[in-house]
Short mmCIF file of C-alpha atoms in Angstrom, two decimals:
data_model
loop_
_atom_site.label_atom_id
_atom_site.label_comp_id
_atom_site.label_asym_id
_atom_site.label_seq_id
_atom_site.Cartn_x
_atom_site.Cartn_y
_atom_site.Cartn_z
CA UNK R 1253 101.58 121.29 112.06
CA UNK R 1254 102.32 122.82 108.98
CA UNK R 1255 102.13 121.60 105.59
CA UNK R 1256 105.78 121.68 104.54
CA UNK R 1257 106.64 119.60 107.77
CA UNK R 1258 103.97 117.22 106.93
CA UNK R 1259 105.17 116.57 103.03
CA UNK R 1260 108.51 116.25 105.09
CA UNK R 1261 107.51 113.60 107.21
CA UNK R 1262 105.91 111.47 104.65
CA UNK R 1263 109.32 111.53 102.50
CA UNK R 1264 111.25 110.46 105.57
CA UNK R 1265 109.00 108.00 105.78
CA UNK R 1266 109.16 106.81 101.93
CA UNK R 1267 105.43 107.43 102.17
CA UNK R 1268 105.82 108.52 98.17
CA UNK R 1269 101.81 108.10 97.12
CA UNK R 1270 100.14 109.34 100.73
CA UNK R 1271 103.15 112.94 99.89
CA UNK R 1272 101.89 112.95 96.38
CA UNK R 1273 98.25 112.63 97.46
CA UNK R 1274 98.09 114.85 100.58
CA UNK R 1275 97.29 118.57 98.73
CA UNK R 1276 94.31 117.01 96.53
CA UNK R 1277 93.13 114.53 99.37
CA UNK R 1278 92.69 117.07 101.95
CA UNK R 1279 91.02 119.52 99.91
CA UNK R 1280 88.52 116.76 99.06
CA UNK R 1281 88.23 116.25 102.90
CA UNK R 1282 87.99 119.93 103.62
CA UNK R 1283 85.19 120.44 100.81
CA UNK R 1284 82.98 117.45 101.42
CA UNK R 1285 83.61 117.76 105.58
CA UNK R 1286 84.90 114.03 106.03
CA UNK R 1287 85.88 112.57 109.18
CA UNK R 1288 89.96 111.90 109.76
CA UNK R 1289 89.13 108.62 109.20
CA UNK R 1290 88.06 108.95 105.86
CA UNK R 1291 91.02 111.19 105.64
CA UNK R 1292 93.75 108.91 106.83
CA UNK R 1293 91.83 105.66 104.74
CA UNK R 1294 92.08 107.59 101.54
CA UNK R 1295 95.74 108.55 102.23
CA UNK R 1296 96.58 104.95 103.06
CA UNK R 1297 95.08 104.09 99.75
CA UNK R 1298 96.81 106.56 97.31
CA UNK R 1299 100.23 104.75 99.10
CA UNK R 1300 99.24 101.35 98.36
CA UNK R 1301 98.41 102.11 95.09
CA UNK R 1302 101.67 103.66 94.35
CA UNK R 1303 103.21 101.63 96.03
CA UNK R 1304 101.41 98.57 93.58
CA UNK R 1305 103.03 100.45 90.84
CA UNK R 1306 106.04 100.57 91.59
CA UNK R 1307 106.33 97.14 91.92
CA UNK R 1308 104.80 96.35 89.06
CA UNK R 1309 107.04 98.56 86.83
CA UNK R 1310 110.34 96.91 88.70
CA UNK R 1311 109.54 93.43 88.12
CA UNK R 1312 108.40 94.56 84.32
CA UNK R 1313 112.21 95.72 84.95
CA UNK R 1314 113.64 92.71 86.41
CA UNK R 1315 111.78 90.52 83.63
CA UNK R 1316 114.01 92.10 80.87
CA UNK R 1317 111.61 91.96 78.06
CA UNK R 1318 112.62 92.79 75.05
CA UNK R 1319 109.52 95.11 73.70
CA UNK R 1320 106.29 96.15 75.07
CA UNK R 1321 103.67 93.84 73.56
CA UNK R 1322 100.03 92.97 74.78
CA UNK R 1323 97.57 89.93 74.09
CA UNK R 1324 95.34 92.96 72.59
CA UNK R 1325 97.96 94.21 70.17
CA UNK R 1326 98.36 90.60 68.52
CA UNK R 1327 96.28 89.72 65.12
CA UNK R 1328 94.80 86.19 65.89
CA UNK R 1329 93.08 86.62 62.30
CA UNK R 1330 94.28 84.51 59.69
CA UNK R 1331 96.33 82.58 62.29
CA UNK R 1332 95.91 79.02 63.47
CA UNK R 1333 96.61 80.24 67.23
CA UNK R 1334 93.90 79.61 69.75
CA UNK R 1335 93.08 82.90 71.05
CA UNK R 1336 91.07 81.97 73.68
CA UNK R 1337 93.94 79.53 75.32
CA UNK R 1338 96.07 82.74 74.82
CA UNK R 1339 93.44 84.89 76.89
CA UNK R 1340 93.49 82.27 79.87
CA UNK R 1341 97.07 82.05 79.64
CA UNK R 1342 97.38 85.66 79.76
CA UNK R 1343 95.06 85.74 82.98
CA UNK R 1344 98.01 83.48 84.35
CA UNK R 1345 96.17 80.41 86.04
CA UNK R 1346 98.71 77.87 84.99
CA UNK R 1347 101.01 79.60 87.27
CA UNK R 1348 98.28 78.76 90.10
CA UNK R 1349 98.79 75.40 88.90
CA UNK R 1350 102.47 75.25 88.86
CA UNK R 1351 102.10 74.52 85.07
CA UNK R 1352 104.90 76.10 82.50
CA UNK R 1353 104.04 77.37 78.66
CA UNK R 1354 106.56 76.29 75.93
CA UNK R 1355 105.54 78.34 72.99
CA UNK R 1356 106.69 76.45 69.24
CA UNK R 1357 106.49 77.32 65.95
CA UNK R 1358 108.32 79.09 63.11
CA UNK R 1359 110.17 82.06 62.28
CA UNK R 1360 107.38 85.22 62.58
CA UNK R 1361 104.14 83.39 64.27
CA UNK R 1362 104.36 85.35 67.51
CA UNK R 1363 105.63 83.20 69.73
CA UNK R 1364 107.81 85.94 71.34
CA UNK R 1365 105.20 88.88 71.45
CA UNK R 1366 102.98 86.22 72.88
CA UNK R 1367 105.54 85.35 75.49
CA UNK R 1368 105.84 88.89 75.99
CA UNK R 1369 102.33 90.20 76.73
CA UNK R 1370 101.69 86.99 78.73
CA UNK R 1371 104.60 87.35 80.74
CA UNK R 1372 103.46 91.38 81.01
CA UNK R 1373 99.51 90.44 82.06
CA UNK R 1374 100.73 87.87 84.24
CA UNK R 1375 103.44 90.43 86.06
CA UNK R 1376 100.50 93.16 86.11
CA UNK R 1377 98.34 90.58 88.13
CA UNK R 1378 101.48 90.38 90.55
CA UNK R 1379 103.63 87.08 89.59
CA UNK R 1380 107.09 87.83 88.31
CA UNK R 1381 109.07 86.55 85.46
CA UNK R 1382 111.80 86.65 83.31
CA UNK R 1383 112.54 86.53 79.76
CA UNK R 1384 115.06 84.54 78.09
CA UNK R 1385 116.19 83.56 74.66
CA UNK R 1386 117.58 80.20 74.14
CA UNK R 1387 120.78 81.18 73.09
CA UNK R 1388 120.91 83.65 76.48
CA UNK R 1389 119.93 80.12 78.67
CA UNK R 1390 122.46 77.90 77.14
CA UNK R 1391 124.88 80.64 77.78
CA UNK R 1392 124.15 80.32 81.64
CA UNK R 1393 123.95 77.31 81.95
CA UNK R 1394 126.83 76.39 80.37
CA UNK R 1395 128.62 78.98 82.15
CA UNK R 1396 127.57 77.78 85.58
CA UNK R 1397 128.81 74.11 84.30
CA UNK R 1398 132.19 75.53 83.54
CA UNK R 1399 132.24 77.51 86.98
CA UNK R 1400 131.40 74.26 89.18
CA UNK R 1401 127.73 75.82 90.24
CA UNK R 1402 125.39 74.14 88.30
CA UNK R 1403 121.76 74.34 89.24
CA UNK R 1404 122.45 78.51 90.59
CA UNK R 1405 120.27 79.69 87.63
CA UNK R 1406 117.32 77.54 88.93
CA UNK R 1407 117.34 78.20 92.67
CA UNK R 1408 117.86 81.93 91.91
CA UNK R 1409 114.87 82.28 89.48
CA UNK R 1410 112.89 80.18 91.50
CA UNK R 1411 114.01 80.70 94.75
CA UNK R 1412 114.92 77.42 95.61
CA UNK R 1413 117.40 76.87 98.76
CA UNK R 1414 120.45 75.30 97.27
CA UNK R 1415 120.49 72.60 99.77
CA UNK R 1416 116.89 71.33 98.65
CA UNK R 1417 117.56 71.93 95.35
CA UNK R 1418 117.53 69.24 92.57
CA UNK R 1419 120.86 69.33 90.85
CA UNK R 1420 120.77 70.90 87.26
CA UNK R 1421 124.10 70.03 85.10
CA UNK R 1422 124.33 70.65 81.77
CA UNK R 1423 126.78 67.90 79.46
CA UNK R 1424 129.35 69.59 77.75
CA UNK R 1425 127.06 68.41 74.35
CA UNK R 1426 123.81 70.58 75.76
CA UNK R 1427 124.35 72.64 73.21
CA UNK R 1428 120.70 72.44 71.48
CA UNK R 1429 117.39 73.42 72.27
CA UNK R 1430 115.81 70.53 72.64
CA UNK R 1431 118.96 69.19 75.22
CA UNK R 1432 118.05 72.23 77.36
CA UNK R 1433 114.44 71.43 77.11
CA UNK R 1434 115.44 68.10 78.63
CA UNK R 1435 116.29 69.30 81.54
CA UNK R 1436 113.81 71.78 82.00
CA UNK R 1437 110.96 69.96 81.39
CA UNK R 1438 110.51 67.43 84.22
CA UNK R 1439 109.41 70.98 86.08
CA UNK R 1440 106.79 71.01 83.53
CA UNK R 1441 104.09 68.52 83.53
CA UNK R 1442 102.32 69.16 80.69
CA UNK R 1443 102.69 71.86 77.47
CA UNK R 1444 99.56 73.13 76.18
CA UNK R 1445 99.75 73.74 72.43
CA UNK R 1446 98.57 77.30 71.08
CA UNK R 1447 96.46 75.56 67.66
#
């Protein structure tokens, strides 16, 4: 079979990293004399690893963050922030533990690049997310009370069937943060604080 028919193939087949792996791959197999196993193996892992980043870089997508921040790029010096709670929060085992993160503080102390690159590491390691502002989440919410479908927002971000689904409805009033909190945090059963 020849080579062109091959690549051809593999597209059909959406086989993206194994087409954009074949030329090197076989040469490798050709020099060193490995077996078709070894071949086929190291095909089948050039797709899955493609294939890994793709996914990542759509749900990086789907998050809509705002900016590209990392846990490396913040300056912990000369802050009261614990940077080793940021670190394990950033490795994403509250999610393991079905545990949310509420970031507080004041105008400029990082709570959203910390959100961010938490909400990045945490995607990397394969969980998804998505970012939202307050104002953004009142916005929803209040538009899914005037539309008759509250509780939409929370069975579509965490894929909840909508007949199991505890009711969320927003009071005409929920117009502050700490109203929205309110109803978002019986889902949370404790907030670990960054100082």
């Amino acid at each position: 079979m020849e080579r062109t028919e091959v690549l051809d193939m593999m597209s059909s087949l959406k086989l993206y990293g194994m087409r954009s792996a074949y030329d090197e791959t076989l040469a490798t197999a050709i020099k060193r004399k490995h077996e078709p196993q070894r071949f086929v193996g190291d095909l089948l892992k050039a797709e899955i690893s493609e294939k890994q980043a793709r996914s990542i870089k759509y749900q990086l997508t789907v998050a809509k963050l705002p900016l590209a921040k990392d846990v490396e790029d913040f300056a912990f010096k000369d802050t009261p922030i614990n940077e080793a709670l940021v670190r394990d929060l950033a490795g994403g085992g509250f999610i393991a533990q079905q545990r949310n993160v509420v970031l507080v503080g004041g105008t400029g102390t990082g709570k959203t690049h910390l959100a961010i690159a938490i909400a990045r590491s945490c995607i990397r390691a394969g969980s998804r997310g998505r970012f939202f502002t307050t104002v953004d989440l009142v916005n929803q919410l209040e538009a899914e009370d005037r539309a008759g479908r509250q509780g939409r927002l929370w069975c579509k971000r965490f894929e909840v069937e909508p007949s199991t689904r505890r009711e969320v409805a927003l009071d005409h009033a929920a117009r502050t943060a700490f109203q929205i909190l309110g109803a978002v945090l019986p889902l949370a059963p404790s907030l670990p604080s960054l100082n």
